[in-house]
PDB file of C-alpha atoms in Angstrom:
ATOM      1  CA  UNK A   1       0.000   0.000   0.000  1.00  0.00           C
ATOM      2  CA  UNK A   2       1.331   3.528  -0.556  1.00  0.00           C
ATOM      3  CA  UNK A   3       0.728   5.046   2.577  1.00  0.00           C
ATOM      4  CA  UNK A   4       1.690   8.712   1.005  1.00  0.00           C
ATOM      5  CA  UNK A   5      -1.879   8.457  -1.267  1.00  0.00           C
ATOM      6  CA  UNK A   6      -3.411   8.030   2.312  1.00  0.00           C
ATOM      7  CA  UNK A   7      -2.041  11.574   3.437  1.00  0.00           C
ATOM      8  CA  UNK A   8      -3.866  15.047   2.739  1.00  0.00           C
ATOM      9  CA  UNK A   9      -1.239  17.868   2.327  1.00  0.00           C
ATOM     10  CA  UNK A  10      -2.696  21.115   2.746  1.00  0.00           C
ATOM     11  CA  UNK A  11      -1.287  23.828   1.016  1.00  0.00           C
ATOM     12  CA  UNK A  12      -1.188  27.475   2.649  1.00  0.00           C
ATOM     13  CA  UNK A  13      -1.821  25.789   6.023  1.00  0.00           C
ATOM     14  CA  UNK A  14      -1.101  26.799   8.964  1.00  0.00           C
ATOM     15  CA  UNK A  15       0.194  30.110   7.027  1.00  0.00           C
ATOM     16  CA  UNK A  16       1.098  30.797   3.204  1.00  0.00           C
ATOM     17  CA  UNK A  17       4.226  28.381   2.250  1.00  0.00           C
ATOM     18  CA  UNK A  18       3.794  25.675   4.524  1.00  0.00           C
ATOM     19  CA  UNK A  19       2.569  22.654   2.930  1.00  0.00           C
ATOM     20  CA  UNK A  20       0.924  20.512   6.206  1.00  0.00           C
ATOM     21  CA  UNK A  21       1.213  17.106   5.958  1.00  0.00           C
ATOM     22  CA  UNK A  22      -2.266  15.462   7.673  1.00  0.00           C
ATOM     23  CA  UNK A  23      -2.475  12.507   9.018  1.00  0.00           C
ATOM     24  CA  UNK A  24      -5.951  12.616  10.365  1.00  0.00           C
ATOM     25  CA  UNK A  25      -6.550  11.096   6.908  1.00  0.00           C
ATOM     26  CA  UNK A  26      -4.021   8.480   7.352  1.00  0.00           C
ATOM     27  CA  UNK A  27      -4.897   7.317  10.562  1.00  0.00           C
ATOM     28  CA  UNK A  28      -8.838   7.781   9.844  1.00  0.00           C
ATOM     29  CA  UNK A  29      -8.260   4.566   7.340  1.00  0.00           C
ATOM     30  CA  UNK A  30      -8.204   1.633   9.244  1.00  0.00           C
ATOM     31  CA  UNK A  31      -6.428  -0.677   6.680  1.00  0.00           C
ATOM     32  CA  UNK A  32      -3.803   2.429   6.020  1.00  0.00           C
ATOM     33  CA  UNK A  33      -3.262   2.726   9.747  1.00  0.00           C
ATOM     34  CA  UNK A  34      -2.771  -0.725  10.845  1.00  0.00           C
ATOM     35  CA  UNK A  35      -0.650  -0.850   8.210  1.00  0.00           C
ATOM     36  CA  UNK A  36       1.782   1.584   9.479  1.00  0.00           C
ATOM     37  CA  UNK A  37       1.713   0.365  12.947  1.00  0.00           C
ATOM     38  CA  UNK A  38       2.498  -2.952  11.680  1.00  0.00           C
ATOM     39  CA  UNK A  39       5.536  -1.421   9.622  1.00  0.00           C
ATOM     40  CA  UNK A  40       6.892   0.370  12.223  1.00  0.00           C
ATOM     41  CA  UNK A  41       6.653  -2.370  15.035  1.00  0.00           C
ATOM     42  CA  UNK A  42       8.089  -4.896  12.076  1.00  0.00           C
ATOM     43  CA  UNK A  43      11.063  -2.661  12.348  1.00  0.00           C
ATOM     44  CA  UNK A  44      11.457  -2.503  15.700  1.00  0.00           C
ATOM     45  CA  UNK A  45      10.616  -6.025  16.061  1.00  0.00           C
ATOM     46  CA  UNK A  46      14.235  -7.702  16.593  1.00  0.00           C
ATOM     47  CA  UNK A  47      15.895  -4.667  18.455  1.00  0.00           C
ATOM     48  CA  UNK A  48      14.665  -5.936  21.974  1.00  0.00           C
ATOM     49  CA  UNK A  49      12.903  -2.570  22.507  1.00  0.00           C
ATOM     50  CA  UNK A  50      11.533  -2.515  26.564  1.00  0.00           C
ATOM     51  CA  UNK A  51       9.534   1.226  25.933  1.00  0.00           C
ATOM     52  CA  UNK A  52       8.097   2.868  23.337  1.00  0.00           C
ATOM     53  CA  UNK A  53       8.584   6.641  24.170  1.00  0.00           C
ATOM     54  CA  UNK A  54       6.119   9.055  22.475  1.00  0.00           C
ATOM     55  CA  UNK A  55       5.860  12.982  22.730  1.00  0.00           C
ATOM     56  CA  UNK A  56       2.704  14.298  22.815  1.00  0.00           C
ATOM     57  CA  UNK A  57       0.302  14.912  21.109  1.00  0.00           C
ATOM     58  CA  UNK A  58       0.554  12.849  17.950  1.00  0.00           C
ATOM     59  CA  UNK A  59       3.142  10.873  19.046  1.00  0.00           C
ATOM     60  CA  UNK A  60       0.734   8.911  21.255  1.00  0.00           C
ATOM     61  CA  UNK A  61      -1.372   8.158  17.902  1.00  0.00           C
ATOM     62  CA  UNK A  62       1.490   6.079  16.825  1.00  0.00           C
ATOM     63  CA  UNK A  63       3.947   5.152  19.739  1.00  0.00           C
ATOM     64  CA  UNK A  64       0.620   3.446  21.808  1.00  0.00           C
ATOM     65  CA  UNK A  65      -0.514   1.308  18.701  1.00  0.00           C
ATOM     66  CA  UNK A  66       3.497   0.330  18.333  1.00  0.00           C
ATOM     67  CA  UNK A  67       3.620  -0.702  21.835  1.00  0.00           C
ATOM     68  CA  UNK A  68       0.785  -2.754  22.012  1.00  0.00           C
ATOM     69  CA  UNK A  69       2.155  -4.611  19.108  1.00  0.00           C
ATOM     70  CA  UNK A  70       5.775  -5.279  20.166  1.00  0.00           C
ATOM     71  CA  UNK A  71       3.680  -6.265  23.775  1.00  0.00           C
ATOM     72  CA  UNK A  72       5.986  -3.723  25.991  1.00  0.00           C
ATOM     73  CA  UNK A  73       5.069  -0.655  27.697  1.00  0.00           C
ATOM     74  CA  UNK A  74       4.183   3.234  26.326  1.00  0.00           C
ATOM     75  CA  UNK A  75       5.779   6.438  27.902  1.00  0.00           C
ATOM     76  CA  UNK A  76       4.153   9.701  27.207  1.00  0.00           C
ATOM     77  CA  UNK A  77       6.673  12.369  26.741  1.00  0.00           C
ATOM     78  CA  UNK A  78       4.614  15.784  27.852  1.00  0.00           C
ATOM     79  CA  UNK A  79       4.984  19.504  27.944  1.00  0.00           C
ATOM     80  CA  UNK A  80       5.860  20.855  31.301  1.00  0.00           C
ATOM     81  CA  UNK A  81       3.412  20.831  34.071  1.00  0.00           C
ATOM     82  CA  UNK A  82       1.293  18.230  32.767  1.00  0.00           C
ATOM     83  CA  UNK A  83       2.224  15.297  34.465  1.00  0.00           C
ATOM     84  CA  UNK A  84       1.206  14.390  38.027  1.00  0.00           C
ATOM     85  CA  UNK A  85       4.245  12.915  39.653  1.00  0.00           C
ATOM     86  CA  UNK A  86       7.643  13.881  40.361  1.00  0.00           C
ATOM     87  CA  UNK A  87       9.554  14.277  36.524  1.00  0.00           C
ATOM     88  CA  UNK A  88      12.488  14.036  34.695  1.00  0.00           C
ATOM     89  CA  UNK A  89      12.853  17.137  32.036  1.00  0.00           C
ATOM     90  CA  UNK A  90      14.561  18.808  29.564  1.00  0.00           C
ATOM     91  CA  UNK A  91      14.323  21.774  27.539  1.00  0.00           C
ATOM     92  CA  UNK A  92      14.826  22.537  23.793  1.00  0.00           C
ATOM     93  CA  UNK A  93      14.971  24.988  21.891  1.00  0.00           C
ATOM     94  CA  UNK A  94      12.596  26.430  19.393  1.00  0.00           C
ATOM     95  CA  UNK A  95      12.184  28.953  16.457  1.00  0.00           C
ATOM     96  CA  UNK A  96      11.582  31.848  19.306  1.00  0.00           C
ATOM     97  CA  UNK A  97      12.527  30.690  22.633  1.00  0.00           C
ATOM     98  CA  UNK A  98      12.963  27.135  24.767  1.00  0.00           C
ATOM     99  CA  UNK A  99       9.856  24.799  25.832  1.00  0.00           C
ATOM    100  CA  UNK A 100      11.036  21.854  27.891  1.00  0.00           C
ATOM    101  CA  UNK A 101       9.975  18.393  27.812  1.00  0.00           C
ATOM    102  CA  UNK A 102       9.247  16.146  30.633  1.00  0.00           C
ATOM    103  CA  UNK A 103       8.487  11.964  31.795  1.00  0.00           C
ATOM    104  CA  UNK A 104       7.852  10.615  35.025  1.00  0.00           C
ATOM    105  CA  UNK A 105      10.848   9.641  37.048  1.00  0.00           C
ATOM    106  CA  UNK A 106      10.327   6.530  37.146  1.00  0.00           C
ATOM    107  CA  UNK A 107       8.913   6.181  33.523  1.00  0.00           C
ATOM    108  CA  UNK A 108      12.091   4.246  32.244  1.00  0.00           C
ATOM    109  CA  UNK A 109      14.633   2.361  34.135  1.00  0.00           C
ATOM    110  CA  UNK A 110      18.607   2.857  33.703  1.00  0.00           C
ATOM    111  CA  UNK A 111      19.790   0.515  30.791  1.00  0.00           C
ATOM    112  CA  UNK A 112      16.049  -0.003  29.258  1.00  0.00           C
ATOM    113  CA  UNK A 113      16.311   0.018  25.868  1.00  0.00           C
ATOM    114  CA  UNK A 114      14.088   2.565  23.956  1.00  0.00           C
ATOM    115  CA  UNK A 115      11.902   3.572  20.941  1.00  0.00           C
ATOM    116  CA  UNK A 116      10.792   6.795  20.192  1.00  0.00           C
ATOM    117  CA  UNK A 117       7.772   6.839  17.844  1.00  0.00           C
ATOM    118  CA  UNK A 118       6.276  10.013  16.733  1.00  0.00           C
ATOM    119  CA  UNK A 119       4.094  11.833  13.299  1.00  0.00           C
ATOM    120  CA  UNK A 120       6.741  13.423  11.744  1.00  0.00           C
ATOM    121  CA  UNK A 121      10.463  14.367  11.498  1.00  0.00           C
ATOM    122  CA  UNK A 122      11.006  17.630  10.321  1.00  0.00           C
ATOM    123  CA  UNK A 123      13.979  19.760  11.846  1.00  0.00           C
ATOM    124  CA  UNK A 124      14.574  17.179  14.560  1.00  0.00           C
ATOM    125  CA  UNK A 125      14.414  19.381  17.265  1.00  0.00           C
ATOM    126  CA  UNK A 126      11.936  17.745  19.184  1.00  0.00           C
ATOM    127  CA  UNK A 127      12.735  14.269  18.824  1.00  0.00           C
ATOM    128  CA  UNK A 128      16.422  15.249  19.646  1.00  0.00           C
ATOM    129  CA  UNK A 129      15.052  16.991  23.530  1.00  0.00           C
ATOM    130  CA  UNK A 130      12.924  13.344  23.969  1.00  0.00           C
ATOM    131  CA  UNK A 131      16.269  11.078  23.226  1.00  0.00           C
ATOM    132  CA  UNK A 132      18.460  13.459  25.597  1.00  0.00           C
ATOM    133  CA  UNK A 133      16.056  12.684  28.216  1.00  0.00           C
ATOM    134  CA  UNK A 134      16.083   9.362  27.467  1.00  0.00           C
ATOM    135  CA  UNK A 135      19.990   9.162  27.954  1.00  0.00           C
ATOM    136  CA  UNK A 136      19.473  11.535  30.689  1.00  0.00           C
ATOM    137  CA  UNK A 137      17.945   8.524  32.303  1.00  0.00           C
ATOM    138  CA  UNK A 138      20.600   6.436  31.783  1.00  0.00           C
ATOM    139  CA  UNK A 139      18.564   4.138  29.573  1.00  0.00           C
ATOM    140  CA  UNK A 140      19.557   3.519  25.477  1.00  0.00           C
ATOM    141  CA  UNK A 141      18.104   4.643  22.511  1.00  0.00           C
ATOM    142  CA  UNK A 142      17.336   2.522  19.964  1.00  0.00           C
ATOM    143  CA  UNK A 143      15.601   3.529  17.460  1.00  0.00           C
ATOM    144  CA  UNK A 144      13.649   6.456  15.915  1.00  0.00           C
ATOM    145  CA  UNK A 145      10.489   5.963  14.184  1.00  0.00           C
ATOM    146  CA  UNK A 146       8.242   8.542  12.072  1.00  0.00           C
ATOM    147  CA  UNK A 147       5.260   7.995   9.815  1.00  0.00           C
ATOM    148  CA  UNK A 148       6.703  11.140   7.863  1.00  0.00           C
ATOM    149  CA  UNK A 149       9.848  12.584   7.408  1.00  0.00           C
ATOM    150  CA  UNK A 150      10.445  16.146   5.466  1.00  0.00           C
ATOM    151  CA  UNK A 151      13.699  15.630   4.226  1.00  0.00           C
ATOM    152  CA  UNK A 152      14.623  19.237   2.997  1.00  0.00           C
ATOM    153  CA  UNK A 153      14.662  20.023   6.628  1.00  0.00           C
ATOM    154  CA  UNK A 154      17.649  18.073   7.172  1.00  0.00           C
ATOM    155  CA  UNK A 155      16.336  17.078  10.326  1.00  0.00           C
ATOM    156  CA  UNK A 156      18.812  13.517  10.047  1.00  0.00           C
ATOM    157  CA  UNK A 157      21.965  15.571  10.664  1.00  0.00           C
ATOM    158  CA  UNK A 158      20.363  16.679  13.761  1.00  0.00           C
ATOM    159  CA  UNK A 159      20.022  12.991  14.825  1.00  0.00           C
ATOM    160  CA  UNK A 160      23.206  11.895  13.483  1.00  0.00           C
ATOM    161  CA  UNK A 161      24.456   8.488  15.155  1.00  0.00           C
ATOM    162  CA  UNK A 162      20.796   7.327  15.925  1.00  0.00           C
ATOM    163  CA  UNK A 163      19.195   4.783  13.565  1.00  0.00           C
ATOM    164  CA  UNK A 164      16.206   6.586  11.839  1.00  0.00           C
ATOM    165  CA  UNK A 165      13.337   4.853  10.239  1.00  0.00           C
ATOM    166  CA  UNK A 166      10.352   7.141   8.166  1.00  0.00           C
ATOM    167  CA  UNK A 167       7.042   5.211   6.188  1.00  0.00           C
ATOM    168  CA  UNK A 168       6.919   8.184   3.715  1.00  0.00           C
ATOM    169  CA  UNK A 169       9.370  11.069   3.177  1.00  0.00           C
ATOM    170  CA  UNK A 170       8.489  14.615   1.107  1.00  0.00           C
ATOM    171  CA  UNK A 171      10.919  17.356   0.198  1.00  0.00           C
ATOM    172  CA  UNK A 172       8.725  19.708   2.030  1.00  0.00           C
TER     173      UNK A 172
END
């Protein structure tokens, strides 16, 4: 199946030259969806993966479904403030100022081995906060999954040394 028919890209959106990639479309398919799940956890299947890490919001559309396939646990990667007990963060930088990113302490376990799963890779800022606090953890990073990848935005040299897996890639 080509999972890039199953995508709507939105031109103009959210402001003149973008081009949004939606995957409300994608994901609204249940034969295109499962199929992506099943891709992703097929590549993650043999890399003994103990977590599936996935930053909110869209990341949980994926990582949870990825999870529950490879049969280990999900971590939710949130903005600051929004989880309940004591937390591990880090912040990041973006276009105009830092955010920070945060898990439960006791989320992930020193020497776990780890997945993140998430919508999209674009400049790889984000993903690159969630595998710092990952490491910050002490546990190992295994793997980085995306349904899409914009590969004009380079966002691969930002993650240079991890192994990087996309279902569909655009040039923006």
């Amino acid at each position: 199946m080509d999972l890039k028919e199953k995508i709507r890209v939105i031109e103009g959106f959210p402001k003149e030259g973008i081009s949004f990639k939606d995957i409300t479309t994608l994901v609204a398919d249940g034969e295109a969806f499962k199929e992506s799940i099943d891709r992703i956890a097929e590549h993650l299947r043999d890399k003994n993966v103990d977590v599936i890490l996935g930053p909110e919001a869209r990341g949980f559309i994926f990582g949870v479904p990825v999870a529950y396939a490879l049969g280990v646990g999900f971590v939710p990667v949130r903005k600051k403030g929004k989880l309940p007990a004591e937390t591990v963060s880090v912040d990041y930088s973006l276009e105009y100022g830092v955010d920070v990113l945060e898990i439960h302490k006791d989320a992930i376990k020193k020497g776990q081995r780890v997945a993140i799963v998430d919508d999209l890779l674009a400049t790889g800022g984000t993903v690159d906060a969630v595998a710092k606090l990952v490491e910050k953890v002490g546990a190992e990073v295994v793997a980085l999954d995306f349904a899409i990848e914009l590969t004009e935005l380079r966002g691969r040299d930002k993650l240079e040394g991890y192994e990087i897996m996309s279902l569909v890639q655009y040039d923006v």
